[in-house]
XYZ file of C-alpha atoms in Angstrom:
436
model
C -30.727 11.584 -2.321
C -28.990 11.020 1.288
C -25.607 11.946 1.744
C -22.968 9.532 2.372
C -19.199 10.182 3.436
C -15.985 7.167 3.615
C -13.097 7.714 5.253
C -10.445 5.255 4.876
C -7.641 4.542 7.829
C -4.989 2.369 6.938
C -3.106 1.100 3.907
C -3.838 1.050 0.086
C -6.013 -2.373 0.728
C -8.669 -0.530 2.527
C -8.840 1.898 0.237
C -9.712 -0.529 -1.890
C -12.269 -2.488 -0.259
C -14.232 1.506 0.334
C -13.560 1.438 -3.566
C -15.563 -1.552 -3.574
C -18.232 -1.069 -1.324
C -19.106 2.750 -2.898
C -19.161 1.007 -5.997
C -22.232 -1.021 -4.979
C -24.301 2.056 -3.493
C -23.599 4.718 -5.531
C -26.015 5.033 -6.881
C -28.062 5.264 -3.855
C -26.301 8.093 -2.038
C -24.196 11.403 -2.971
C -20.532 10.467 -2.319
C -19.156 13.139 -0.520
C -15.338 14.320 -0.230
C -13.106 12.321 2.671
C -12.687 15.509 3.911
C -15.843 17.160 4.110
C -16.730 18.425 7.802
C -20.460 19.749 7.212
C -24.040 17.515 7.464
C -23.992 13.698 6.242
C -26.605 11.428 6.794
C -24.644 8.565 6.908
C -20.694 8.107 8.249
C -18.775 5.645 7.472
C -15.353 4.572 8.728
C -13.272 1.710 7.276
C -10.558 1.521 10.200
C -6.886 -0.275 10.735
C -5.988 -2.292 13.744
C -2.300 -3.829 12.447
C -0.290 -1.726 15.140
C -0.540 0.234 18.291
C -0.467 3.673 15.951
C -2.788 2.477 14.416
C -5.463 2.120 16.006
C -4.875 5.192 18.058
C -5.824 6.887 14.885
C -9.034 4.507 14.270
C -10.619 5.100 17.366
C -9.448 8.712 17.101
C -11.546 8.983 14.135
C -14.381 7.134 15.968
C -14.349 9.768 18.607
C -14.169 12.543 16.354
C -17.485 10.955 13.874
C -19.547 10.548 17.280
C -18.741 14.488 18.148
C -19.794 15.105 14.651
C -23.179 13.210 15.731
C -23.578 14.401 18.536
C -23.681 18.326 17.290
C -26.441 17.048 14.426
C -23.488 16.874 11.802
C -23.844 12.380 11.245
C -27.015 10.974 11.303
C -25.782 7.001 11.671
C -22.360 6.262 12.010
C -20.860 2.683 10.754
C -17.562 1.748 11.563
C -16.036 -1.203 9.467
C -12.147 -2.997 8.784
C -9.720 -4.527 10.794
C -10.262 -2.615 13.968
C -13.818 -3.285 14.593
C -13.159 -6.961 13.181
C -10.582 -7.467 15.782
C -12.151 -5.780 18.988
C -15.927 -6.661 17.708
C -16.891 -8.159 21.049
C -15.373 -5.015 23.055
C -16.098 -1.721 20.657
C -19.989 -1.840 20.684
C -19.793 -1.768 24.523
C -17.576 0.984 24.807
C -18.654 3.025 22.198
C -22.395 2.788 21.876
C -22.935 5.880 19.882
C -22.029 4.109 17.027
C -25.019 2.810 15.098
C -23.542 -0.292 13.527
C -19.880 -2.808 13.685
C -18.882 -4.620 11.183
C -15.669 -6.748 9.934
C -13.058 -6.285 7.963
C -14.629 -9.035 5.035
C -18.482 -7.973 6.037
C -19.050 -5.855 2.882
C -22.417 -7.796 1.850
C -23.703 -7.198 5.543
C -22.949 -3.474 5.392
C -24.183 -2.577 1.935
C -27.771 -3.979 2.780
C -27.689 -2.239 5.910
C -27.014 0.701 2.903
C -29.506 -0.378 1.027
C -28.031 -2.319 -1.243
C -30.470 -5.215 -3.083
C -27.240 -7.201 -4.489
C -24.705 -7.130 -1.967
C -21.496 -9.262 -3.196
C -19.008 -9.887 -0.153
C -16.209 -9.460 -2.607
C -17.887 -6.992 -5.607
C -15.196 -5.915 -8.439
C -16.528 -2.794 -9.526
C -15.085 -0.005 -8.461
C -16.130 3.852 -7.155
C -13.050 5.607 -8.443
C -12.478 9.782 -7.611
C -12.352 11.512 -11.782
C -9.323 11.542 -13.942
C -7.636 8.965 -11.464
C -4.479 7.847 -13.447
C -3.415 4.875 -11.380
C -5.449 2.206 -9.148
C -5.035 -0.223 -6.545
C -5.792 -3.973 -7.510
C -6.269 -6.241 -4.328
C -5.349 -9.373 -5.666
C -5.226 -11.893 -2.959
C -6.912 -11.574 0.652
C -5.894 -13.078 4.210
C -2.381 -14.586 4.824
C -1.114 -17.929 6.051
C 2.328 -16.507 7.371
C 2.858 -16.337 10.798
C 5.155 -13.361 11.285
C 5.919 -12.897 15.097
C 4.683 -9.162 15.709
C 1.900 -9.382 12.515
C -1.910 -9.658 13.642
C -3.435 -9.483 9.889
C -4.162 -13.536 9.253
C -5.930 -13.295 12.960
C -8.390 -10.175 10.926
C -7.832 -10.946 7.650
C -8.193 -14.914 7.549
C -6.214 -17.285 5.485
C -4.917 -16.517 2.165
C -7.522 -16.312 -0.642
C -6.551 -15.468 -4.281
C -9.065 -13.631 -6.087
C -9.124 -15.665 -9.881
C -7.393 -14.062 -13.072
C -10.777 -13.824 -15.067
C -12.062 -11.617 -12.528
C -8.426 -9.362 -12.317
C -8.493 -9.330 -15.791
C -12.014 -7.987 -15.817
C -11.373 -5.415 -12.646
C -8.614 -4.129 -15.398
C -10.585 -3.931 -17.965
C -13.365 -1.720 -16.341
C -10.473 0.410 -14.792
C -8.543 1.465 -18.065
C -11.890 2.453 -19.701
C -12.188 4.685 -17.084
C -8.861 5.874 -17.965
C -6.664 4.234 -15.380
C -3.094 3.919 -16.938
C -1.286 1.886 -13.757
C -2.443 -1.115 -11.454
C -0.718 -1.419 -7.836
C -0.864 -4.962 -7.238
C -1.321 -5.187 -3.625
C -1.794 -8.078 -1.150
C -0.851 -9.340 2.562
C 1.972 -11.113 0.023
C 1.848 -10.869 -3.962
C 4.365 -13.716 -4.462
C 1.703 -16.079 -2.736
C -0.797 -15.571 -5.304
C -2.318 -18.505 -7.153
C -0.837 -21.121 -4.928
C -4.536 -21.890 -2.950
C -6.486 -21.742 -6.581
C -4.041 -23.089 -9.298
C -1.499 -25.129 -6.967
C 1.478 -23.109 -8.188
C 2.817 -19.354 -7.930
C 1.090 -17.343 -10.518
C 2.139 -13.776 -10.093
C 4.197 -13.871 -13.292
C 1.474 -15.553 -15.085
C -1.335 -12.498 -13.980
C 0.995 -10.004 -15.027
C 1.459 -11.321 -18.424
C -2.763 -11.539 -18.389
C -2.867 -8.146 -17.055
C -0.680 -6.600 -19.730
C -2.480 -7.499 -22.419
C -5.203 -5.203 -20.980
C -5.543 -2.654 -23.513
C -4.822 0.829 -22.246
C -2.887 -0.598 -18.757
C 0.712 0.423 -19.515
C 2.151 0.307 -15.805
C 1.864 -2.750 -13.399
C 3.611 -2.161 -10.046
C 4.344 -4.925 -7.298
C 4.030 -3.897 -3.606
C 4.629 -6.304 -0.591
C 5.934 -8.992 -1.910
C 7.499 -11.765 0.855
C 11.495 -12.468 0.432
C 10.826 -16.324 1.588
C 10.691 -18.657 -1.899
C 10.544 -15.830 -3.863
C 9.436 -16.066 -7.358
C 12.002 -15.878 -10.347
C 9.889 -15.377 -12.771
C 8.528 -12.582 -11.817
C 12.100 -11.222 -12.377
C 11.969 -11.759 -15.908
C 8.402 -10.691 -16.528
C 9.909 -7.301 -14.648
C 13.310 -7.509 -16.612
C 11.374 -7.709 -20.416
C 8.009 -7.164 -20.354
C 7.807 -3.492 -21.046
C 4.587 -2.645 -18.815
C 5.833 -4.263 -15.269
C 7.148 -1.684 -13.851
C 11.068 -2.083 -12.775
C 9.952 -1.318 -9.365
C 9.925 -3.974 -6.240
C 8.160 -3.562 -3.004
C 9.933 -6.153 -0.837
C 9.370 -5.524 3.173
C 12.176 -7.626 4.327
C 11.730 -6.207 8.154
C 15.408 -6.850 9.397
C 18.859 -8.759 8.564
C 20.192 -10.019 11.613
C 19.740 -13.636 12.129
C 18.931 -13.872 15.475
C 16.147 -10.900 14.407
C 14.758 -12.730 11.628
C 14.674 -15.596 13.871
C 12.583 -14.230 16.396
C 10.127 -12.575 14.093
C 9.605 -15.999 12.299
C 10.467 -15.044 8.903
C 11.466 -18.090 7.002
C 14.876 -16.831 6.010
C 18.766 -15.268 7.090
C 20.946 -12.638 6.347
C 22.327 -14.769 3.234
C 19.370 -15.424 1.995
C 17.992 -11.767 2.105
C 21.918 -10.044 1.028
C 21.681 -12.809 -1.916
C 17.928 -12.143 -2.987
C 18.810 -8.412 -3.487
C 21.862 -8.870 -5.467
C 19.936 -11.268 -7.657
C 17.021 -8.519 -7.948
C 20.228 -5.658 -8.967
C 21.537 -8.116 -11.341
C 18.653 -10.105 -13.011
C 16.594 -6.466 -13.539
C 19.048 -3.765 -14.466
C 17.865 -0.331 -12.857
C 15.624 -2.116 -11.075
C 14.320 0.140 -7.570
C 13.999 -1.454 -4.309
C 11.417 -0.305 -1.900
C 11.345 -2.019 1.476
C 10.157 -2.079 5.563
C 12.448 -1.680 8.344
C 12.012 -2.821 11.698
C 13.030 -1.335 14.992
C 12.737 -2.906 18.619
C 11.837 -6.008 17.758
C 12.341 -8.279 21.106
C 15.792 -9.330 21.430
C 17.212 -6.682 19.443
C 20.603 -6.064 20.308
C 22.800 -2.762 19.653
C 24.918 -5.364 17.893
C 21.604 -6.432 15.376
C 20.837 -3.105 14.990
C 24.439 -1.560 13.550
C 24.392 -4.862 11.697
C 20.912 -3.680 9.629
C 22.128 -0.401 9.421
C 25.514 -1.613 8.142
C 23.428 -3.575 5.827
C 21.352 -0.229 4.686
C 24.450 1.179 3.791
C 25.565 -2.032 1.401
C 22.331 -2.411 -0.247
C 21.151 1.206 -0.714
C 17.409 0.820 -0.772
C 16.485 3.734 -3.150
C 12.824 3.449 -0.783
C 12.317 2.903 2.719
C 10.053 2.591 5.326
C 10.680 1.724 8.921
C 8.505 1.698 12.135
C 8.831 0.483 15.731
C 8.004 -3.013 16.869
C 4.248 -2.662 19.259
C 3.106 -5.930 20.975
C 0.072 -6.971 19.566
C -2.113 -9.123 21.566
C -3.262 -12.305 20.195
C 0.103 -12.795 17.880
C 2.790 -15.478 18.742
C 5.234 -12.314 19.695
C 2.857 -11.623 22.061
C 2.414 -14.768 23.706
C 6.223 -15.839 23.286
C 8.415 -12.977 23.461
C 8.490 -10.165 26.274
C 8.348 -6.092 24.572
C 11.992 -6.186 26.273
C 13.351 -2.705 24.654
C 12.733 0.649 25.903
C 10.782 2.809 23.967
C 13.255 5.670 23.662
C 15.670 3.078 22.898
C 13.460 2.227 20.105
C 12.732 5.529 18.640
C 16.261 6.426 18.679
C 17.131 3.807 16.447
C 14.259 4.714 14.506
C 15.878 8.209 14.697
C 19.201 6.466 13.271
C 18.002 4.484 10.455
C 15.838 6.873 8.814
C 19.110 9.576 9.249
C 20.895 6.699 7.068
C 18.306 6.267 5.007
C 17.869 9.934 3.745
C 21.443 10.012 2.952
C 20.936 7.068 0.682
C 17.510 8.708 -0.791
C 19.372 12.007 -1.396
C 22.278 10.539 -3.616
C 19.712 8.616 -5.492
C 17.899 11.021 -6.283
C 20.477 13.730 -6.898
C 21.887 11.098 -9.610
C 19.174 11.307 -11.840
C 19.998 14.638 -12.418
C 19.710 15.188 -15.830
C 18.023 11.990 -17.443
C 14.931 12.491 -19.310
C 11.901 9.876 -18.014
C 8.567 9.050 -18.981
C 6.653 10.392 -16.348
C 2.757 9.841 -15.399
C 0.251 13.175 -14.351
C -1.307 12.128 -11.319
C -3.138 15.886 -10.727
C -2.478 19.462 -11.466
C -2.283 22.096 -9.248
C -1.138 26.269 -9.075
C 0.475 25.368 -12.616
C 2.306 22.642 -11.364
C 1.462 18.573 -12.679
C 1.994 16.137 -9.760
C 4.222 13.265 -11.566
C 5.439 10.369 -10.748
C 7.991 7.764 -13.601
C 8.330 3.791 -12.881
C 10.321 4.236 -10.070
C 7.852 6.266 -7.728
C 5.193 4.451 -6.422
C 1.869 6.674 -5.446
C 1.278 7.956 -1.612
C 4.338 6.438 -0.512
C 7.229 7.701 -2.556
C 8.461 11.056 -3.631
C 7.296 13.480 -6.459
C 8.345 14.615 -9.645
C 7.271 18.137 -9.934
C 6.537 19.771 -13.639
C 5.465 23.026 -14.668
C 2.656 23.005 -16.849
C 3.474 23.660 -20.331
C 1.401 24.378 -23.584
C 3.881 22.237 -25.792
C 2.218 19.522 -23.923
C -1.075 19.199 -26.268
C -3.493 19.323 -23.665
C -5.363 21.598 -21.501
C -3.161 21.137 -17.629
C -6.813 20.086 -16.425
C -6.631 17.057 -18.700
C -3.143 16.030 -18.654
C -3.900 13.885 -15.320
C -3.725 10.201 -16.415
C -1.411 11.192 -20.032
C 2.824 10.129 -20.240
C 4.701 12.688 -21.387
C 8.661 12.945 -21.214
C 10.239 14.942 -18.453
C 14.219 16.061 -18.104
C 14.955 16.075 -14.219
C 16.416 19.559 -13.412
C 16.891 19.132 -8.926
C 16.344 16.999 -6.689
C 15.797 16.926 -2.931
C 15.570 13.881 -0.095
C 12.159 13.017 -1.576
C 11.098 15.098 -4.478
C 12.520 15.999 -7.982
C 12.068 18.882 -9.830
C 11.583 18.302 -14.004
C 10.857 20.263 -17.173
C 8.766 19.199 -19.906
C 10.649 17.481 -22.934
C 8.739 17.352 -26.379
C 9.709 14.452 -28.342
């Protein structure tokens, strides 16, 4: 069989769609590791174009496959995603070592050009790495926001739920593969269902999710502040399997901010929604984005967010820099007006702030015994995570293997088990094992 190799730039929703596309050509090729450097026949590279970083790494990675090619190492390279679907009319030209471009939502076109006799633009199945205990679930694709700095509805399209029946069915195939958690991940979670059933239905798919036998975590990333769904709130606050765990990017607090980046809501609004998330789901964890150097950022904004970091305590942040992205309203409305030293020092500043806050946190569990997830096992040591760490973008809870635990430490990946927290650092936590 030909050789075939994936690698994946970007967030957690490419990884997906690679999920989906191996899943329709497996068969046809040996899958081999991200991270394999030898002979491939084929090279694929599913790329991100959502901000200047970005796609310095993406066409990094193009560089780097046409070396590979060019020393006999990559027989045809493909590049796919949101870079080549954004700069499709400029790439081929530039870089014509590559052997084929395609979009972001071309998967049909590129599996024939695999091979592939039943090419479905948006296939379910899944190509999933052994003994994975937790999966991604793209639930929605495309946004109809309009965010100020945000080029994903001009590469992604408009919003388009993907139905229940075929979620459900995604789950099913997942947890009899031995998948124990679902990341529900979209351009916005809280939008699903309105373009197919006329109404929010996030609450409603995580009640149909959780009757999925074996599925006993359901986590919530990037979910939009703006009309926020209550019931969701509830379904997080009593239904045992939704995870009390929120990914809410709310980008900034200062109104004249907010205004600027076109966000649909103010500094009450967003100080009220997180008080209502605190009180309505006990113990709930907060995970959100941060924005820096957005235009017309004052010093006075930015002490105001980081005053507001300080009264809302985020146990989970992430923050980056504000790029100008051509083609977005920022670009054509605003002018990049802050220095970029000026913005990585406040980068600098926030994240300083924000370790404090991630430090106490997790110093305060100290103690507490949680049911934990094995993600992998490694040197003696099982990579956990409980509820309230989210996979690849939150912190660790770090056990040593032991034999009270049943199971061979090769097979405890995807298995609960309790864990008493022993230390803690600004990211990780250090447990021991705690038999029943």
């Amino acid at each position: 069989m030909k050789t075939l190799q994936v690698i994946t730039l970007g967030c957690s929703k490419n990884s997906v769609d690679t999920s989906h596309l191996l899943s329709q050509v497996q068969d046809l090729y040996t899958i081999l590791p991200e991270d394999y450097d030898g002979r491939t026949d084929y090279l694929l590279l599913n790329t991100c174009g959502f901000i200047g970083d970005a796609k310095e790494e993406s066409i990094e990675a193009v560089f780097n496959a046409v070396d590979r090619k060019n020393r006999g190492l990559v027989g045809k390279i493909l590049v796919f995603g949101c870079l080549s679907q954004r700069y499709m009319d400029q790439l081929p030209g530039m870089i014509p070592e590559v052997d084929g471009w395609y979009g972001a939502r071309q998967l049909a076109p590129l599996v024939k050009a695999l091979g592939g006799k039943d090419a479905d633009e948006f296939s379910y199945g899944r190509y999933m790495p052994e003994n994975a205990s937790y999966a991604y679930m793209k639930i929605s694709e495309g946004c109809d926001r309009r965010c100020s700095y945000c080029a994903i509805p001009l590469i992604r399209g408009m919003h388009k739920s993907v139905p229940m029946e075929d979620l459900v069915r995604e789950a099913r195939a997942l947890a009899a593969r031995g998948v124990r958690e679902l990341v529900l991940i979209a351009q916005d979670t809280t939008f699903y269902g309105l373009d197919l059933y006329k109404k929010r239905s996030l609450a409603e798919l995580l009640r149909r999710l959780s009757a999925v036998d074996g599925i006993e975590w359901i986590r919530i990333h990037y979910s939009y502040p703006a009309d926020f769904p209550e019931d969701v709130l509830y379904e997080m606050a009593n239904n045992p399997k939704v995870c009390k765990y929120m990914d809410i990017p709310l980008q900034h607090v200062a109104d004249s901010v907010l205004t600027a980046m076109r966000r649909n809501v103010d500094a009450a609004w967003t100080k009220a929604l997180v008080q209502k998330m605190r009180s309505k789901v006990p113990g709930i964890v907060l995970r959100t984005t941060m924005m820096v150097g957005h235009p017309g950022e004052s010093r006075k904004d930015f002490e105001f967010l980081l005053d507001f970091l300080r009264e809302a305590r985020f146990e989970r942040l992430g923050a980056f820099k504000y790029s100008e992205e051509e083609g977005t309203w920022g670009a054509a409305n605003l002018k990049d007006s802050i220095a970029p030293k000026t913005k990585e020092r406040r980068l600098s500043a926030l994240m300083e702030v924000q370790r404090g806050i991630s430090f106490a946190y997790n110093m305060s569990r100290i103690g507490t015994v949680e049911k934990v997830l094995a993600d992998s096992f490694s040197d003696g040591i099982l990579v956990c995570r409980s509820q309230y760490e989210s996979p690849e973008v939150d912190g660790e809870i770090l056990v040593k293997y032991d034999p009270r635990m049943g199971l061979a430490p090769e097979q405890m990946p995807g298995h609960f088990f309790n864990a008493r927290i022993v230390s803690a650092d600004e990211y990780d936590l250090i447990a021991d094992f705690e038999s029943l």
